[in-house]
Short mmCIF file of C-alpha atoms and ligand atoms in Angstrom, two decimals:
data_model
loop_
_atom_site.label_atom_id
_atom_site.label_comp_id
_atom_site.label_asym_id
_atom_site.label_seq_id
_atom_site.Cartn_x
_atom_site.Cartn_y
_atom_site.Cartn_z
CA UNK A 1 -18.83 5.61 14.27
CA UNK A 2 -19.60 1.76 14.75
CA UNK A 3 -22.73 0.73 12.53
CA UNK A 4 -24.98 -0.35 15.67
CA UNK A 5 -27.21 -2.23 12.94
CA UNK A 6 -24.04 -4.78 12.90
CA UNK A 7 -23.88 -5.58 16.16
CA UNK A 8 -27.47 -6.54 15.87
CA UNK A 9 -27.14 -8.47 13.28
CA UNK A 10 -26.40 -12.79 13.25
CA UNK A 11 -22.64 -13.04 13.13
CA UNK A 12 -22.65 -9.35 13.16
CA UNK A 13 -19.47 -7.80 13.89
CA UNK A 14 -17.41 -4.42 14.35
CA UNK A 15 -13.26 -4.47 13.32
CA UNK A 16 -10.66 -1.79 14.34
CA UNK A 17 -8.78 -1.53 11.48
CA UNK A 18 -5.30 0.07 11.97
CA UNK A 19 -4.09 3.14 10.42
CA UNK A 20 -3.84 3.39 6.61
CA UNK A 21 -0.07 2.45 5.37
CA UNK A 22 -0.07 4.83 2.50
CA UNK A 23 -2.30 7.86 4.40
CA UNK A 24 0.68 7.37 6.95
CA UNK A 25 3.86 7.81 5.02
CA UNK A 26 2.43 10.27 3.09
CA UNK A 27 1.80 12.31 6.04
CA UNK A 28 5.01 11.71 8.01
CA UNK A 29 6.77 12.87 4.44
CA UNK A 30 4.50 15.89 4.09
CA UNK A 31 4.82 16.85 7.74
CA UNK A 32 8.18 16.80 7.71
CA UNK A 33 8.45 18.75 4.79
CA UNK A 34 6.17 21.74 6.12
CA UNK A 35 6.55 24.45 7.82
CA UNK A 36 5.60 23.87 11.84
CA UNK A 37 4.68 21.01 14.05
CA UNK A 38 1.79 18.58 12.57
CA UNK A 39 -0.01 16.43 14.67
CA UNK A 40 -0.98 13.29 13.11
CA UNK A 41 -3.98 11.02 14.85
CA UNK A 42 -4.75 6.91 14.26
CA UNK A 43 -1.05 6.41 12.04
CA UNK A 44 -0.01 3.36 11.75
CA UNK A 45 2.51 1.39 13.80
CA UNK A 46 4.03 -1.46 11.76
CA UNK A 47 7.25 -2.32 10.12
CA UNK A 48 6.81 -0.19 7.13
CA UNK A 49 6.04 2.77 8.89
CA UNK A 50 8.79 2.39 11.94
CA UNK A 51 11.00 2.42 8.48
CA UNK A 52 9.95 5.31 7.48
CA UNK A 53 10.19 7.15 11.12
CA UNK A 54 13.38 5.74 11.24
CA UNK A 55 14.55 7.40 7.87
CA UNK A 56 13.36 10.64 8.98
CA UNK A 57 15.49 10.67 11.89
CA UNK A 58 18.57 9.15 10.41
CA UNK A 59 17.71 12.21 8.42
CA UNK A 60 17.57 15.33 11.26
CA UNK A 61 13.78 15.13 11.29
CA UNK A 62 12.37 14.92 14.78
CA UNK A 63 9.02 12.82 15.13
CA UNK A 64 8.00 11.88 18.63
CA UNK A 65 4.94 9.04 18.75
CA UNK A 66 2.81 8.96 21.47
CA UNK A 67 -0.13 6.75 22.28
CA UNK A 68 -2.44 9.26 21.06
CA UNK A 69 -0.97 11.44 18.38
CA UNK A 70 2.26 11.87 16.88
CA UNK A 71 4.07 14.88 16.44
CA UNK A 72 6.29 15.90 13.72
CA UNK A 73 8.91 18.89 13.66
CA UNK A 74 8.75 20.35 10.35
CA UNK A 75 12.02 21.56 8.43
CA UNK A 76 10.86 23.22 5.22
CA UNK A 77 14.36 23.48 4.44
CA UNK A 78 15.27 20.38 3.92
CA UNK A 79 16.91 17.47 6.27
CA UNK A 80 19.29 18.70 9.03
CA UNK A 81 22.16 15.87 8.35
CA UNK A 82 24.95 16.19 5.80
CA UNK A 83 25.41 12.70 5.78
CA UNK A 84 23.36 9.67 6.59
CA UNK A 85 22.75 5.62 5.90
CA UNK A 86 19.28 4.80 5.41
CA UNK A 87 18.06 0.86 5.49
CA UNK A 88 14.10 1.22 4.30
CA UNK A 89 13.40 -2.59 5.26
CA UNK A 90 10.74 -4.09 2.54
CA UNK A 91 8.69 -0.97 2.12
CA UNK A 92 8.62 0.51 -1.40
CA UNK A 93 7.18 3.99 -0.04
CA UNK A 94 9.88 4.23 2.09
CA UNK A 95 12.52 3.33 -0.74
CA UNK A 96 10.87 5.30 -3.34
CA UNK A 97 9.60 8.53 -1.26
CA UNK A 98 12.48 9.02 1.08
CA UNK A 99 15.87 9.36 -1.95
CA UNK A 100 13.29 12.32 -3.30
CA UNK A 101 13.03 14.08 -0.07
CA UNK A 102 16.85 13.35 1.15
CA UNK A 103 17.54 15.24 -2.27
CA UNK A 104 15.95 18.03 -1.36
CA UNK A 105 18.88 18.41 1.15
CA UNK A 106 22.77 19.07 1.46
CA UNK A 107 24.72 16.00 1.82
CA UNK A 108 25.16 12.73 0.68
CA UNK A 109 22.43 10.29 1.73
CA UNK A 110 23.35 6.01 1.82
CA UNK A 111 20.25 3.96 1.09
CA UNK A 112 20.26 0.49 1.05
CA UNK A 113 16.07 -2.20 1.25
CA UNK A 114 15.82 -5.60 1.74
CA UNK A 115 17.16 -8.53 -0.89
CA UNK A 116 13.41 -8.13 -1.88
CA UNK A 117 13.13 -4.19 -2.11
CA UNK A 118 16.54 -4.51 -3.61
CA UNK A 119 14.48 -6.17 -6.98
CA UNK A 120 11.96 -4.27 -7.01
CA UNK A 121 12.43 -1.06 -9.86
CA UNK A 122 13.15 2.29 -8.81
CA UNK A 123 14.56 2.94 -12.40
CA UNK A 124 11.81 5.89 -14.19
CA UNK A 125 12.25 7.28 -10.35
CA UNK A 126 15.60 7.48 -10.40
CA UNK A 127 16.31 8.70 -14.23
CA UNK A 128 13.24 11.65 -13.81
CA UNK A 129 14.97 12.73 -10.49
CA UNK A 130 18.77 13.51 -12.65
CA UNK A 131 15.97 15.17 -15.35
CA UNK A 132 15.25 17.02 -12.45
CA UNK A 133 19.14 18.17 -11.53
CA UNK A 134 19.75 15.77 -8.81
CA UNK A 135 23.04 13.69 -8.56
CA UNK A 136 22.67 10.19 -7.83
CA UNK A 137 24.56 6.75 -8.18
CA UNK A 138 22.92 3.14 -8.24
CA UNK A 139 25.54 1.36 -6.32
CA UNK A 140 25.21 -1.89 -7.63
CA UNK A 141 22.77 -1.92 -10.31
CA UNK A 142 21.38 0.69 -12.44
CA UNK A 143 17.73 1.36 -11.64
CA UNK A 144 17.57 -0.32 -7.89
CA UNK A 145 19.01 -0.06 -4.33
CA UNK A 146 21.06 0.93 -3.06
CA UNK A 147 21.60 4.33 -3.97
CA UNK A 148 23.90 7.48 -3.26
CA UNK A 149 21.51 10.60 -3.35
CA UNK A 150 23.86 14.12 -3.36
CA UNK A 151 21.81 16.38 -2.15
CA UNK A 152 22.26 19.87 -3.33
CA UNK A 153 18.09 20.92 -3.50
CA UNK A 154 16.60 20.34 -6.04
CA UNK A 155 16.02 22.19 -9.02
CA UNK A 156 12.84 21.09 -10.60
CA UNK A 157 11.07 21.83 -13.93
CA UNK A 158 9.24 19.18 -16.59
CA UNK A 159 9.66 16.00 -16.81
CA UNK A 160 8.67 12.43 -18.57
CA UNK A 161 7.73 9.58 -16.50
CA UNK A 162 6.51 6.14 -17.01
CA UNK A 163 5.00 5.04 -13.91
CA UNK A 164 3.30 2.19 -15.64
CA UNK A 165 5.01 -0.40 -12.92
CA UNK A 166 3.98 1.40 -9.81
CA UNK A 167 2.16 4.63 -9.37
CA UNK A 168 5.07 5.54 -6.27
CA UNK A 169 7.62 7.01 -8.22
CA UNK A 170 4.92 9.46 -9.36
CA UNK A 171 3.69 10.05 -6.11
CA UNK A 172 7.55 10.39 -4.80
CA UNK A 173 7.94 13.24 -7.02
CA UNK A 174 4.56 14.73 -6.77
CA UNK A 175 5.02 14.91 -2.63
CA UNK A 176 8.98 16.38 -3.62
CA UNK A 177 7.23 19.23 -6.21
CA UNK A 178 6.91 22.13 -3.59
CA UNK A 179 10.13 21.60 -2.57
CA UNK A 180 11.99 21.90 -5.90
CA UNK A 181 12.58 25.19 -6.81
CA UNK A 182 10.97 25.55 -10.14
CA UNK A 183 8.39 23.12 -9.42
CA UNK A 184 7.30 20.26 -11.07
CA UNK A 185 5.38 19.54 -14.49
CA UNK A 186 5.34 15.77 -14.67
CA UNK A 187 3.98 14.25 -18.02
CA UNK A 188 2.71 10.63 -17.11
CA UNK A 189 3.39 8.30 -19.92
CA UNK A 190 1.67 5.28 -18.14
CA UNK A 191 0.32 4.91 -14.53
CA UNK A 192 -0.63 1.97 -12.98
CA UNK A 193 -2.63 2.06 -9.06
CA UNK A 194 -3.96 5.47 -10.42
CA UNK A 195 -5.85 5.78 -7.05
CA UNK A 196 -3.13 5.89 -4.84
CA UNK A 197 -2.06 9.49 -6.76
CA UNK A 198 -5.40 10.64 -6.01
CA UNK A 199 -4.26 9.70 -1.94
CA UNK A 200 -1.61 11.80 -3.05
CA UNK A 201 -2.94 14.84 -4.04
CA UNK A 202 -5.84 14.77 -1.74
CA UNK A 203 -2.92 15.00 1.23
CA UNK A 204 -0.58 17.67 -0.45
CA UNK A 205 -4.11 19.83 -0.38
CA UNK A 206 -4.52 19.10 2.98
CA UNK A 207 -0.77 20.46 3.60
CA UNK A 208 -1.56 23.78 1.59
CA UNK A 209 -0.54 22.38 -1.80
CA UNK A 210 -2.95 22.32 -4.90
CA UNK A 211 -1.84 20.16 -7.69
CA UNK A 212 -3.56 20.87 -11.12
CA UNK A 213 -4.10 18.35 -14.12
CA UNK A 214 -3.37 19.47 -17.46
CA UNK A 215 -4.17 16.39 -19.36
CA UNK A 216 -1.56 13.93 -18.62
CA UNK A 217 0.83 16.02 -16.97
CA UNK A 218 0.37 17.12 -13.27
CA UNK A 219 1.64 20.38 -12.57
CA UNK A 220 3.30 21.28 -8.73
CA UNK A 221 3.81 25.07 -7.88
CA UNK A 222 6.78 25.43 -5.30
CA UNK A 223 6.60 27.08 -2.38
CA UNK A 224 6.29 24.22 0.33
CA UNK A 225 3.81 23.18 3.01
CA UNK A 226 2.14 24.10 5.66
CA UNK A 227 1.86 22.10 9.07
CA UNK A 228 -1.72 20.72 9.63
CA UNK A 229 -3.48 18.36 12.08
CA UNK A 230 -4.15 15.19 10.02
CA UNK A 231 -6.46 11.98 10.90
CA UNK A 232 -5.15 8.87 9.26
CA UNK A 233 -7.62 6.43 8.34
CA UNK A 234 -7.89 2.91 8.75
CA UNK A 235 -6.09 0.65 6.01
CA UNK A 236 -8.67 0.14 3.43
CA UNK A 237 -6.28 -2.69 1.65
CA UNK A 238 -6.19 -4.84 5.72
CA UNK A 239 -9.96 -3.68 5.78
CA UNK A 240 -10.24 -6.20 2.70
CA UNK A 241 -9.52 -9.51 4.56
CA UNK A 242 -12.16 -8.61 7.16
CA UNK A 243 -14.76 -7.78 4.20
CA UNK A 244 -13.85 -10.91 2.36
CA UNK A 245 -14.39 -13.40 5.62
CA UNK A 246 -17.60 -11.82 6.02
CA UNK A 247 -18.58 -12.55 2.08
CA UNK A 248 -17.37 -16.17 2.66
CA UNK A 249 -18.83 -17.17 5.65
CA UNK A 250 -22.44 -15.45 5.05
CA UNK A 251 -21.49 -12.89 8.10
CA UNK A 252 -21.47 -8.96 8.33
CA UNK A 253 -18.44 -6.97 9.32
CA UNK A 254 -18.52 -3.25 9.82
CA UNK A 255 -15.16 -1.31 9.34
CA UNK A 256 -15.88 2.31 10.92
CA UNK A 257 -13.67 5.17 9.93
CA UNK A 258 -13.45 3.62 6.47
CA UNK A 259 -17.12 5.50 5.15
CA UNK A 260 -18.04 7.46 1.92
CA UNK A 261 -15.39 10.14 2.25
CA UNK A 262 -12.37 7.69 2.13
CA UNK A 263 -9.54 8.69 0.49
CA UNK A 264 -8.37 5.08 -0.52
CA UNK A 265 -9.28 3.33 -3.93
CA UNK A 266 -8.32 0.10 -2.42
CA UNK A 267 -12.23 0.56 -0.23
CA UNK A 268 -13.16 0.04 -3.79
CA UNK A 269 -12.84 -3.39 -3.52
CA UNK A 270 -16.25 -3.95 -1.49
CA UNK A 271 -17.28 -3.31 -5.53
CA UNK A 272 -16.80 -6.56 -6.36
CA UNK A 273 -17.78 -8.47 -3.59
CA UNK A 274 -21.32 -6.85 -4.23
CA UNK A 275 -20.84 -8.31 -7.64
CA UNK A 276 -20.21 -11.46 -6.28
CA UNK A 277 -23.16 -11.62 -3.86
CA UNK A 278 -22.28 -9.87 -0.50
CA UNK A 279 -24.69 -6.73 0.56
CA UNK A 280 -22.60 -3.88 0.51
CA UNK A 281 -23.27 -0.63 2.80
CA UNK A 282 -21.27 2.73 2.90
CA UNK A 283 -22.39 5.44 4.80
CA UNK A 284 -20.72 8.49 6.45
CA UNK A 285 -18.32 6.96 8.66
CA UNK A 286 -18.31 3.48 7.65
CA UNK A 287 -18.41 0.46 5.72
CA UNK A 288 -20.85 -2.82 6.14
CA UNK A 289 -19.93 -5.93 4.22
CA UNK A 290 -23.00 -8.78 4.58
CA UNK A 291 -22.13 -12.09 2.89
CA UNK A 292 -24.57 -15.15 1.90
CA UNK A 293 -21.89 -17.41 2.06
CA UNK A 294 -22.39 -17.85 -1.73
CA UNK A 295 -20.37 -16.23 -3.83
CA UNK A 296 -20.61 -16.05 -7.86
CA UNK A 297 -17.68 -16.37 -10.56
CA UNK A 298 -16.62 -12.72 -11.89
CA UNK A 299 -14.10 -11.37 -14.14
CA UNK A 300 -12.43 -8.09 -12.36
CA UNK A 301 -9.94 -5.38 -13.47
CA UNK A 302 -7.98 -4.99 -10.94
CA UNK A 303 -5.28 -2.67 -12.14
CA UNK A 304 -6.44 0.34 -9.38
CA UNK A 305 -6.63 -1.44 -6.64
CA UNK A 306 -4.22 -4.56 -7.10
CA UNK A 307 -3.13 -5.08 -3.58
CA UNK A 308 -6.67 -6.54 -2.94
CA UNK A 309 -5.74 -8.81 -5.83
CA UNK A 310 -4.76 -11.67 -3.41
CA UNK A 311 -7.63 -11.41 -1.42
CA UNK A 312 -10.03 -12.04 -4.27
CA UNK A 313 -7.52 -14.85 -4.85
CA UNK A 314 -7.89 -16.47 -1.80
CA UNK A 315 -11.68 -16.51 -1.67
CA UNK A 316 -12.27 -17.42 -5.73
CA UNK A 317 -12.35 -21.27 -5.15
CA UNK A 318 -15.40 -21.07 -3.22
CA UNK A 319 -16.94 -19.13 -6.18
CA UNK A 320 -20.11 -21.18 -8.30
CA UNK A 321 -18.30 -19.86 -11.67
CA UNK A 322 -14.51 -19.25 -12.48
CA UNK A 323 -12.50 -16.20 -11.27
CA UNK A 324 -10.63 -14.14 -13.68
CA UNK A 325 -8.45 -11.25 -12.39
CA UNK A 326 -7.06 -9.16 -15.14
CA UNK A 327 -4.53 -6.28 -15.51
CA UNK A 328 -2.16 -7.03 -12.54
CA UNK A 329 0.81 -7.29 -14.09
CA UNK A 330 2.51 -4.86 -11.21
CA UNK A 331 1.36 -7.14 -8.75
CA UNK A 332 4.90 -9.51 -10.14
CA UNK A 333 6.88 -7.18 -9.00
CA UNK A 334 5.91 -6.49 -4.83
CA UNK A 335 6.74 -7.98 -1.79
CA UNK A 336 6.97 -11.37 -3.75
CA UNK A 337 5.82 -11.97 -7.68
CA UNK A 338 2.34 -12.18 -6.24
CA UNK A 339 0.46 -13.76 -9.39
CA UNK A 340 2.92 -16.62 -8.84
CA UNK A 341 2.82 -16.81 -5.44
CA UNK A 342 -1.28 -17.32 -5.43
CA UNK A 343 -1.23 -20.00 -7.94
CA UNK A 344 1.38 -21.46 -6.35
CA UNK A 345 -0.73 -21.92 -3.04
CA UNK A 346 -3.86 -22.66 -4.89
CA UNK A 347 -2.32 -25.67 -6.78
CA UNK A 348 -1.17 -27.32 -3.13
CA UNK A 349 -4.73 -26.76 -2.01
CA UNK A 350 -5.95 -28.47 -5.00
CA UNK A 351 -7.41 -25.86 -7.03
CA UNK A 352 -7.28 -25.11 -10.90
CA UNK A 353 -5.60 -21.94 -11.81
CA UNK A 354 -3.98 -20.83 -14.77
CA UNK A 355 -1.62 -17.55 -15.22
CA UNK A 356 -0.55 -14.99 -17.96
CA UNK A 357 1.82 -12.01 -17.28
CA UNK A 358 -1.07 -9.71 -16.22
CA UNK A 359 -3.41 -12.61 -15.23
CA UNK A 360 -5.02 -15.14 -13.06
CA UNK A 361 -7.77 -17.64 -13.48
CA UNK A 362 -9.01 -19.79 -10.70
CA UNK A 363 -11.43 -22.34 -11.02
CA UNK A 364 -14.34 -23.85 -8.16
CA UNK A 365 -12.90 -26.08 -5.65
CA UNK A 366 -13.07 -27.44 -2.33
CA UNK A 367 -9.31 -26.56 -0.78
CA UNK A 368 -7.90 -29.16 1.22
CA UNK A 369 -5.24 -28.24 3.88
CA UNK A 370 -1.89 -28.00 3.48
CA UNK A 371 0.86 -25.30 4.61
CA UNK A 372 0.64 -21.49 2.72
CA UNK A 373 4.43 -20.19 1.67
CA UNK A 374 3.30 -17.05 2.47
CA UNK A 375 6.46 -16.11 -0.03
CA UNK A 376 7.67 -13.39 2.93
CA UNK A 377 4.65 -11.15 1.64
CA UNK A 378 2.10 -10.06 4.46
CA UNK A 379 -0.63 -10.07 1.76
CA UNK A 380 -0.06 -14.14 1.09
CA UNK A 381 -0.41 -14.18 4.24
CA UNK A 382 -3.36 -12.19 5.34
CA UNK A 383 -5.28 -13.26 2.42
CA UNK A 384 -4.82 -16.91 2.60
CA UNK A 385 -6.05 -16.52 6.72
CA UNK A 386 -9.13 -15.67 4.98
CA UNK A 387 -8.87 -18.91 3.03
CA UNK A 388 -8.54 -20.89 6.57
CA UNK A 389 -11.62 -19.89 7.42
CA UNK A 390 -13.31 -22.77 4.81
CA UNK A 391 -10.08 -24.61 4.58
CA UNK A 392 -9.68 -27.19 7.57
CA UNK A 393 -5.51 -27.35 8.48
CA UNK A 394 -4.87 -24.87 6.32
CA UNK A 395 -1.39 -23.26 8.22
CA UNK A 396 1.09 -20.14 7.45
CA UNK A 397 4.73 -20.79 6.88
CA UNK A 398 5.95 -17.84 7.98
CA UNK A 399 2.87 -15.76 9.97
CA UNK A 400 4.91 -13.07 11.16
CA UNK A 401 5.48 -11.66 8.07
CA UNK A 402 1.89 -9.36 8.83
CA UNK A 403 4.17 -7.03 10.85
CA UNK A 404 4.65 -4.98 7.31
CA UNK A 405 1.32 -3.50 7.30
CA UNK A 406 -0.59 -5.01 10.46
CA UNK A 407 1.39 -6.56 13.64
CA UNK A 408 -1.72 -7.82 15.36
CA UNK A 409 -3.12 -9.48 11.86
CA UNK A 410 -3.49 -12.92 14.06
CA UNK A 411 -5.06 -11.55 17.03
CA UNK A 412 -7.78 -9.44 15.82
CA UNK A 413 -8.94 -12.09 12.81
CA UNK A 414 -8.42 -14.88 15.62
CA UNK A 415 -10.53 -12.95 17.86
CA UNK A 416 -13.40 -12.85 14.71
CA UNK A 417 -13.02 -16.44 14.20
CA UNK A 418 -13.58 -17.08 17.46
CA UNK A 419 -16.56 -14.85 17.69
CA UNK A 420 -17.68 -16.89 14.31
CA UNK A 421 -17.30 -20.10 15.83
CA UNK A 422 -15.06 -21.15 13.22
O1 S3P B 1 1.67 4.76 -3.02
C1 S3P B 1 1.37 3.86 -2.23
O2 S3P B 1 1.21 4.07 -1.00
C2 S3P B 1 1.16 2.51 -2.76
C3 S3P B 1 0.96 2.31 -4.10
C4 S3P B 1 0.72 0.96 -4.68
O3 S3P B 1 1.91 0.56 -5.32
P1 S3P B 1 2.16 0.60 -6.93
O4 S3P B 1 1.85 1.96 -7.40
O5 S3P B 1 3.60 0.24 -7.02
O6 S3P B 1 1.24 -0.42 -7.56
C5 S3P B 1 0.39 -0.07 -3.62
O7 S3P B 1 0.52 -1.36 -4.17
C6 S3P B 1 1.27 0.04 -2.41
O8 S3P B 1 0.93 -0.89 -1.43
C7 S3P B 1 1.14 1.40 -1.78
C1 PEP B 2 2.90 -3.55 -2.38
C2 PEP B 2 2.78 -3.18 -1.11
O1 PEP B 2 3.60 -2.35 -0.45
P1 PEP B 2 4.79 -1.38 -0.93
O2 PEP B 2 4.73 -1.31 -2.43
O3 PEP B 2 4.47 -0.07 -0.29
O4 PEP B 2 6.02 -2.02 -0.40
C3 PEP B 2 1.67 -3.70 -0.27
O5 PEP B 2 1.52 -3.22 0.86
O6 PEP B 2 0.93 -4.58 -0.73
#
């Protein structure tokens, strides 16, 4: 429900945030992995998830999305093709969860990603699923797309993984577990995003699937899924350009749907805008962000909830003190080498920043215009909008790159500016 408070307030305003990127290909996976028809409520429509969709069909799996709800055939067996090419665009879930599922199968499954997703590692995924008895071939390099998954089931059992680069290849085999027919023991060596397992788990319990911890190792009985109903919340990671404006300009946005129950770490970072000045308010079904328009130098971890990484980025020049964001080294290795792409941005604006392979330091500045190379990455992007909103002339190279994650990015923060005045 809409915080009527922030309607009230000066500047006070209500966003729609779309549906939750993760919360959605996590349920399209698990749905179509259970056993009946799911219906799935507020998903999200963008190019990561049409990707995704668009694997499951290449696949046998029959999703039909209407206005309102989509619905999702489930086939507990496994996918209904014996053979099948699969292009997952620039979305890592969809390159990293869909080989685990396709495995699950009988047939031989083509996958190819982007020159981007290409780079980006799939390697600990890839060597824990032969661990696990599947048959597989890197095509062109070892430990990246494309990839030739054999799919004969799969058998299961325990297994080592570092997941220290991204927390996806555990959540890939976590979402696979009930499938396998031994299960799954995985013993996590290193984990990076550690919150987005928790997503993880929290949605395989909603599908009839416990997972228990047993120190490091996470521990999947099989058995399979059962078809559920499933609200999809809004995307707390686009929720954090909305939250940021409103801590730089000294205005209040209200996100409903994204409240105390939240399933997404990346709502976490409202954590560190309160450290930074804004008023910060989460109740049931929604959170408040109230900004001063001052904002105070911090030094943030942001190793659970990196995505937001670039947002902080974007709004740390208008800090009094220095910004310091520490323990992102992942964040090299996304859509674009994201530490990089900041500074490089920041520097043509005129700001001080300095870099280390898991760091970024930004110092106070007053940006002056100039064009963002958004790098092809809809977070440069998003979070360098937010930027604009101090920053006259500030432009985006490439804007449409916001279709990953959020298609109407321009429309609905153009719509707040306007309502701003700004
Ligand atoms: O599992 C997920 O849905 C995601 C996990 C995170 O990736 P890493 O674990 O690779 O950091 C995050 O950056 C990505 O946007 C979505
Ligand atoms: C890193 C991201 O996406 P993915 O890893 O799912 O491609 C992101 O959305 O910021």
């Amino acid at each position: 429900m809409p915080d009527p408070e922030a309607q009230g307030k000066p500047g006070g305003s209500v966003v729609i945030v779309p549906g939750s990127k993760s919360v959605t290909n996590r349920a399209l996976f698990l749905a179509a992995a259970a056993d009946g028809t799911t219906t799935l409520r507020g998903a999200l429509r963008s190019d990561d998830t049409d990707a995704f969709v668009e694997g499951l069909g290449v696949l046998g799996y029959e999703v039909e999305r209407g206005p309102d709800a989509w619905h999702v055939r489930g086939r507990p067996s496994g996918p209904s093709a014996t053979e099948a090419d699969l292009y997952c665009r620039d979305g890592a879930t969809v390159a990293r969860f869909l080989p685990v599922l396709a495995a699950t199968g009988h047939g031989t499954f083509r996958f190819d990603a982007s020159p981007q997703m290409r780079r980006r590692p799939l390697g600990p995924l890839t060597t824990a699923m032969r661990h696990l008895g599947v048959e597989l071939r890197h095509d062109e390099h070892e430990g990246h797309h494309p990839l030739t998954v054999v799919g004969r089931g799969v058998r299961g059992g325990a297994v080592r993984l570092d997941a220290g680069v991204s927390s996806q290849f555990l959540s890939a085999l976590l979402l696979a577990g009930p499938l396998m027919a031994e299960g799954l023991r995985v013993e996590v060596t290193d984990l990076v995003s550690a919150p987005y397992v928790e997503i993880t788990i929290a949605m395989m319990r909603s599908f009839g699937v416990r997972v228990v911890r047993d120190g490091d190792a996470f521990v999947v009985p099989t058995g399979g899924y059962r078809a559920t109903d499933h609200t999809v919340e809004p995307d707390a990671s686009t929720a954090s350009y909305f939250f940021a404006a409103a801590a730089l300009t000294g205005r209040q946005v209200t996100v409903p749907g994204l409240g105390a129950d939240a399933v997404q770490g990346d709502l976490r970072f409202v954590e560190i805008l309160e450290r930074m000045g804004a008023t910060v308010r989460v109740t049931a079904g929604a959170t408040t962000v109230t900004g001063t328009g001052r904002l105070a130098g911090i030094t943030a971890n942001m190793r659970d909830i990196s995505d937001t990484m670039p947002t902080l980025a974007a709004i740390a020049p208008f800090a009094a003190g220095p910004v310091r964001i520490t323990d992102v080294h992942n964040t090299r290795v996304k859509e674009c080498d994201r530490i990089e792409a900041c500074a490089v941005n920041l520097r043509r604006l005129g700001v001080r920043v300095e870099t280390g392979r898991d760091w970024i330091g930004i110092w106070p500045a007053v940006p002056v215009g100039t064009e963002i190379d958004c790098h092809g990455d809809h977070r440069i992007a998003m979070s360098f909008a937010v930027t604009g909103l101090r920053t006259p002339n500030l432009t985006l190279d490439e804007p449409t790159v916001v279709r990953k994650t959020f298609p109407d990015f321009h429309e609905v923060f153009g719509a707040l500016r306007h309502r701003w005045g700004l």
